[in-house]
Short mmCIF file of C-alpha atoms in Angstrom, two decimals:
data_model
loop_
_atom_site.label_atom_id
_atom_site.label_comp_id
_atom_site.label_asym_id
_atom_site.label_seq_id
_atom_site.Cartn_x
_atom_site.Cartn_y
_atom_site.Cartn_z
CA UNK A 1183 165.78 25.01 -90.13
CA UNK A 1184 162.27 23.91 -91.79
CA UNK A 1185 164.53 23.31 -94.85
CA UNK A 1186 162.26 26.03 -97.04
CA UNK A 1187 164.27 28.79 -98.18
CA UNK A 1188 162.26 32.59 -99.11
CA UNK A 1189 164.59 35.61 -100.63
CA UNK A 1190 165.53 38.09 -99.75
CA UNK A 1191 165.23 38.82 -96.47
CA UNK A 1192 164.13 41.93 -96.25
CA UNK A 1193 162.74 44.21 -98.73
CA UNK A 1194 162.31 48.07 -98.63
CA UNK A 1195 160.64 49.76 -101.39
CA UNK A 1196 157.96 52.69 -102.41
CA UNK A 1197 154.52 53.55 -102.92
CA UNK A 1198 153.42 52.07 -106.35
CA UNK A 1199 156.36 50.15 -106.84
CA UNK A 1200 156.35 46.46 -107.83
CA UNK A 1201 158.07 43.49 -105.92
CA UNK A 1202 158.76 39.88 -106.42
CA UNK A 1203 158.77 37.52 -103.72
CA UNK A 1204 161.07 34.13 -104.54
CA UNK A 1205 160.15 30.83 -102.28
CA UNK A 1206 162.34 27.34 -102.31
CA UNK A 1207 159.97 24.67 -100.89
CA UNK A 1208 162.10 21.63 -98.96
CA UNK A 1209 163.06 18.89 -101.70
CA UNK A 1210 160.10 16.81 -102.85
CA UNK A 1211 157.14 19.03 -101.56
CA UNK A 1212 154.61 19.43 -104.59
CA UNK A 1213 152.92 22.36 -102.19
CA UNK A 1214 153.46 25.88 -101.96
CA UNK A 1215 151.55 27.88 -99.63
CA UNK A 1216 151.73 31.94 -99.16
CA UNK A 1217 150.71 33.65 -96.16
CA UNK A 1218 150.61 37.26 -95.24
CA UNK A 1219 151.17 38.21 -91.70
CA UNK A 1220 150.62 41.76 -90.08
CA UNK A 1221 150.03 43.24 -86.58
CA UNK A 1222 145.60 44.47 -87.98
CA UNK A 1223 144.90 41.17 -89.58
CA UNK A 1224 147.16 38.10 -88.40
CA UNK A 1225 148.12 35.40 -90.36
CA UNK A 1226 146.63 35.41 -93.91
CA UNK A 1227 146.67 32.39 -96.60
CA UNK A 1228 146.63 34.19 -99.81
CA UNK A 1229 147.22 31.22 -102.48
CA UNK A 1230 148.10 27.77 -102.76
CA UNK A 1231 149.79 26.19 -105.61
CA UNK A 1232 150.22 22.28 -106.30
CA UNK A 1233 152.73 20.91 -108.91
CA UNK A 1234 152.46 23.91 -110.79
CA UNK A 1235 148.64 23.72 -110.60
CA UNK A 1236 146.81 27.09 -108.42
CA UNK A 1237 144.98 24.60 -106.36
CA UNK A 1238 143.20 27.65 -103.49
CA UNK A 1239 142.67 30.93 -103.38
CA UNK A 1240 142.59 32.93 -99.47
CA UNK A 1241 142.24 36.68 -98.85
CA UNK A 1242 144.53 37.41 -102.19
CA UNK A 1243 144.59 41.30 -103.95
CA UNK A 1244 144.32 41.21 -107.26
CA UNK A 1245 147.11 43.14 -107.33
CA UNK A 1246 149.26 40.13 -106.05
CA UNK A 1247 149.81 37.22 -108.18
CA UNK A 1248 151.89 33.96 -107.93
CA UNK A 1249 153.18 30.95 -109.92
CA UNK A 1250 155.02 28.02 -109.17
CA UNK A 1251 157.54 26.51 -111.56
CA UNK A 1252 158.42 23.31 -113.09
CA UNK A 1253 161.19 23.12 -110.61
CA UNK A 1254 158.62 23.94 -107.69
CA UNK A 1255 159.95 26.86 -106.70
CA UNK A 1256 157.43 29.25 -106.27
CA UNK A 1257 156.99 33.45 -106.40
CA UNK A 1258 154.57 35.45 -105.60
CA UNK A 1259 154.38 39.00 -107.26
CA UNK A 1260 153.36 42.34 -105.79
CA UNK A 1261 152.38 45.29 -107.50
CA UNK A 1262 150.77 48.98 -107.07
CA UNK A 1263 152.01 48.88 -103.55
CA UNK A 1264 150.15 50.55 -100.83
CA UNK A 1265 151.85 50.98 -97.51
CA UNK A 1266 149.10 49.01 -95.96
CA UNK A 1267 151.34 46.08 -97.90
CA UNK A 1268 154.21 46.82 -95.42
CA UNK A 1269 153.82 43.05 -93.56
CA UNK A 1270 155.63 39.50 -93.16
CA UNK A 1271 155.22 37.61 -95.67
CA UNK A 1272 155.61 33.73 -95.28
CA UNK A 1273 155.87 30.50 -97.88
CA UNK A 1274 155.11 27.06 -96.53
CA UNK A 1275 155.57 23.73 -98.19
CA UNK A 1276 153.71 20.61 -97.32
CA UNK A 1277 154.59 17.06 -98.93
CA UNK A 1278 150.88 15.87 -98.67
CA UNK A 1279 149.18 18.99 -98.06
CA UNK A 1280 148.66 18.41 -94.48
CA UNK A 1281 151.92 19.40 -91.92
CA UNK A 1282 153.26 22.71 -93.71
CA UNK A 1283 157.15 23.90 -93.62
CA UNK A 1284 156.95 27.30 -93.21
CA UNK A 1285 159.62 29.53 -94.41
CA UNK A 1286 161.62 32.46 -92.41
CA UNK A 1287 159.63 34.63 -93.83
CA UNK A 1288 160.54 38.10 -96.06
CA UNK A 1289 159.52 41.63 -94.12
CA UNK A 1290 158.46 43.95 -96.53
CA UNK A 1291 158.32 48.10 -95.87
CA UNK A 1292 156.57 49.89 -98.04
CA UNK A 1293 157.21 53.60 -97.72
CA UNK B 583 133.14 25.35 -94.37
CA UNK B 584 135.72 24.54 -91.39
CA UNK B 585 136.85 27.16 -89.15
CA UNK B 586 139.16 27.68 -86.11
CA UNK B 587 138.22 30.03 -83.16
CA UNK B 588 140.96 30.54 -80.63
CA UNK B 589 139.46 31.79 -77.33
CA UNK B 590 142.22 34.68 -75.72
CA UNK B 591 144.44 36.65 -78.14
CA UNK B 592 147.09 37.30 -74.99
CA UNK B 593 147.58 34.52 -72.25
CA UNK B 594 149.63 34.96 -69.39
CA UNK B 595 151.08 32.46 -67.08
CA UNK B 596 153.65 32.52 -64.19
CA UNK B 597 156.75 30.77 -64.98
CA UNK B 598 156.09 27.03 -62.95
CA UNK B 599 152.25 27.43 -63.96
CA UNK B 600 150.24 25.31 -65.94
CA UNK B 601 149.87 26.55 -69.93
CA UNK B 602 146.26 26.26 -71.42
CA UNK B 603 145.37 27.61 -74.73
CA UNK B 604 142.39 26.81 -76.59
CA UNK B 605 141.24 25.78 -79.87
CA UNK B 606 137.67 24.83 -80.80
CA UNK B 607 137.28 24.00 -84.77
CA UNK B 608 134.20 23.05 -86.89
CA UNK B 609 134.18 20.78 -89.76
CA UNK B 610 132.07 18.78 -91.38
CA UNK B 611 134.53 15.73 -91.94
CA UNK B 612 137.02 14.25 -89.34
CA UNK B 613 139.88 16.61 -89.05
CA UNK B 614 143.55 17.07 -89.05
CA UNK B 615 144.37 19.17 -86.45
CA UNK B 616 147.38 21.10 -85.78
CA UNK B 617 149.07 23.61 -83.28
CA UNK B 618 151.80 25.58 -84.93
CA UNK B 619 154.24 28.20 -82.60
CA UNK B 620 156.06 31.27 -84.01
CA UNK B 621 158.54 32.95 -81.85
CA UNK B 622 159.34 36.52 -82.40
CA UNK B 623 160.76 36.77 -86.01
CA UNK B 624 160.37 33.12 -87.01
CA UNK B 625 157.93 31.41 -88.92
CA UNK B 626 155.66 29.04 -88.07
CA UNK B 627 156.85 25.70 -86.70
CA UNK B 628 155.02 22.33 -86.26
CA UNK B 629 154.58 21.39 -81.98
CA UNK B 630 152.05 18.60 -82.50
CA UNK B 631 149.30 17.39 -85.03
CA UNK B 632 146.59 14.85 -84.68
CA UNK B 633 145.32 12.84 -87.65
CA UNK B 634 143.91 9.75 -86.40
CA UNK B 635 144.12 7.64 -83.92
CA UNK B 636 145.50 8.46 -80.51
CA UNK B 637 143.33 11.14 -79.18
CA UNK B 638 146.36 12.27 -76.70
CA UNK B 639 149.37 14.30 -78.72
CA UNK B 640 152.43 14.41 -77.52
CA UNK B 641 154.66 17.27 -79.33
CA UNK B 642 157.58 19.16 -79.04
CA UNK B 643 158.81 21.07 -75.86
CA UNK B 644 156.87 19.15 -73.57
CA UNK B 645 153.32 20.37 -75.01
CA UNK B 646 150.43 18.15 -75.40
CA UNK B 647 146.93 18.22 -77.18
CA UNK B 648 143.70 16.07 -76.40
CA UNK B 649 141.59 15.56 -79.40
CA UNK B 650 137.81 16.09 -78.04
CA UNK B 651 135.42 15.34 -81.03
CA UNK B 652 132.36 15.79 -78.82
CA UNK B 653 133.74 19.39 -77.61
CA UNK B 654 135.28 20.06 -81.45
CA UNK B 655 138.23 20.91 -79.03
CA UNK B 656 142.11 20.85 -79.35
CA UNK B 657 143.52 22.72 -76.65
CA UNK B 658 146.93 22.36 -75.86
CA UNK B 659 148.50 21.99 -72.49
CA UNK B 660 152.27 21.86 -70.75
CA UNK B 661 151.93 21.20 -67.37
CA UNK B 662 155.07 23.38 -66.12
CA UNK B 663 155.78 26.77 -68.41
CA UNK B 664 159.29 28.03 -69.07
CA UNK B 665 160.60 31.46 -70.23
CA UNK B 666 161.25 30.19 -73.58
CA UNK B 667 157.80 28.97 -73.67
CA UNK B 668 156.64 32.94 -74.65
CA UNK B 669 155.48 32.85 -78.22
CA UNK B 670 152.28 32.91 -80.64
CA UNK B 671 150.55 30.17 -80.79
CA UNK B 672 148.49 28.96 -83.86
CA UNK B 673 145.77 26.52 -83.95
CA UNK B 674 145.05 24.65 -87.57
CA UNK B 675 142.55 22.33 -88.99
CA UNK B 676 142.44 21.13 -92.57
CA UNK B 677 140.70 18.05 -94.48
CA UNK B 678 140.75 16.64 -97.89
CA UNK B 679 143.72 14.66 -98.75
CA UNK B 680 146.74 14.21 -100.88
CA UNK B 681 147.93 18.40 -102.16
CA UNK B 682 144.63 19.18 -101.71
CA UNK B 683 144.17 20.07 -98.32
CA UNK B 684 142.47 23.55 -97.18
CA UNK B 685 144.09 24.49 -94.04
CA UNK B 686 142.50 26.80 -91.58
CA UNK B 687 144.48 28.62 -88.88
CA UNK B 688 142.82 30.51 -86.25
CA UNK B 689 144.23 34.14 -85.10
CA UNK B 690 146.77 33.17 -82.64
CA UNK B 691 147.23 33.25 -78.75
CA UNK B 692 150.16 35.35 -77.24
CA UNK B 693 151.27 33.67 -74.45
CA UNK B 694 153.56 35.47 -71.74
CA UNK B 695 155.60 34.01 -69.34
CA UNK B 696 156.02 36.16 -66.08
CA UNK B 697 159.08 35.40 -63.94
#
């Protein structure tokens, strides 16, 4: 257990539809990573936030946003799906932006 | 710009056999360098990391990495491989400090372990 919690676990939803994507990091990480993982492209980083702060951007739609809170918890937002948005998507935490925590991950289907 | 390149998508080994993935990186200061493996369903999880120092890692499950700075190499070895060993494997580099670290993982190796 990496200690970083992601809800909920699995997530089943339509065309078009709009999702939100809720990420604990372990206590005291400032960090939040998101990742996208699918069977075409691999492992993804799509956005990195620090203390609240958007800190990098990876291969993020701008269809997807995220945000990180004042209490570090962290979501990332989904909308207009596309069934080519059907994937694993992971949060990571890191305390000093180096070793990452990485999350069980949420599976989303997009039908 | 750092990068990862992670030479064989699938690897396959005979339980007993040595393991030997590789990882070469580029960067244009000192790295951190990682190996991360993700067994089916999972996410990631931290085998070894090399920040300074030591150029021989010692991680988890009896998995090792030699830090090569004249090769840019990281590859990781385990002398013996086990059933359970059968995973992805994902090699990372990142540099800055503090929470502002870019991290760089390369596309993974699938290793198989045949009985």
């Amino acid at each position: 257990d990496s200690g970083v919690t992601q809800t909920p676990k699995h997530l089943i939803t339509a065309t078009g539809q709009r999702v939100t994507l809720r990420c604990s990091p372990r206590s005291g990480d400032l960090s939040v990573y998101w990742y996208q993982q699918s069977l075409d492209q691999g492992l993804q980083f799509l956005i990195q936030y620090y203390n609240g702060e958007e800190r990098a951007k990876g291969n993020i739609l701008e269809r997807f946003s995220a945000q990180q809170f004042p209490d570090l918890h962290s979501e990332l937002n989904l909308s207009s799906l596309e069934l080519g948005d059907s994937a694993l998507y992971f949060c990571a935490s890191s305390p000093y932006g180096d070793t990452q925590y990485f999350g069980p991950g949420t599976r989303l289907t997009v039908l | 710009a750092q990068s990862v390149t992670q030479l064989g998508s699938h690897v396959s080994v005979s339980e007993g056999a040595l393991v030997l993935l590789r990882c070469n990186y580029s960067s244009s200061v000192p790295p951190y360098l990682f190996w991360y493996v993700q067994y089916p369903n999972q996410g990631l999880q931290l085998l070894l990391k090399y920040t300074t120092g030591a150029t021989l890692v010692k991680g988890i499950n009896g998995f090792e990495a030699e830090f090569k700075k004249s090769e840019t190499s990281f590859h990781l070895t385990k002398p013996s491989a086990h059933m359970s060993d059968a995973a992805e494997y994902f090699c990372a580099v990142s540099r800055g400090s503090g929470g502002y670290q870019k991290v760089t993982f390369g596309t993974g190796t699938k290793l198989q372990v045949i009985p």
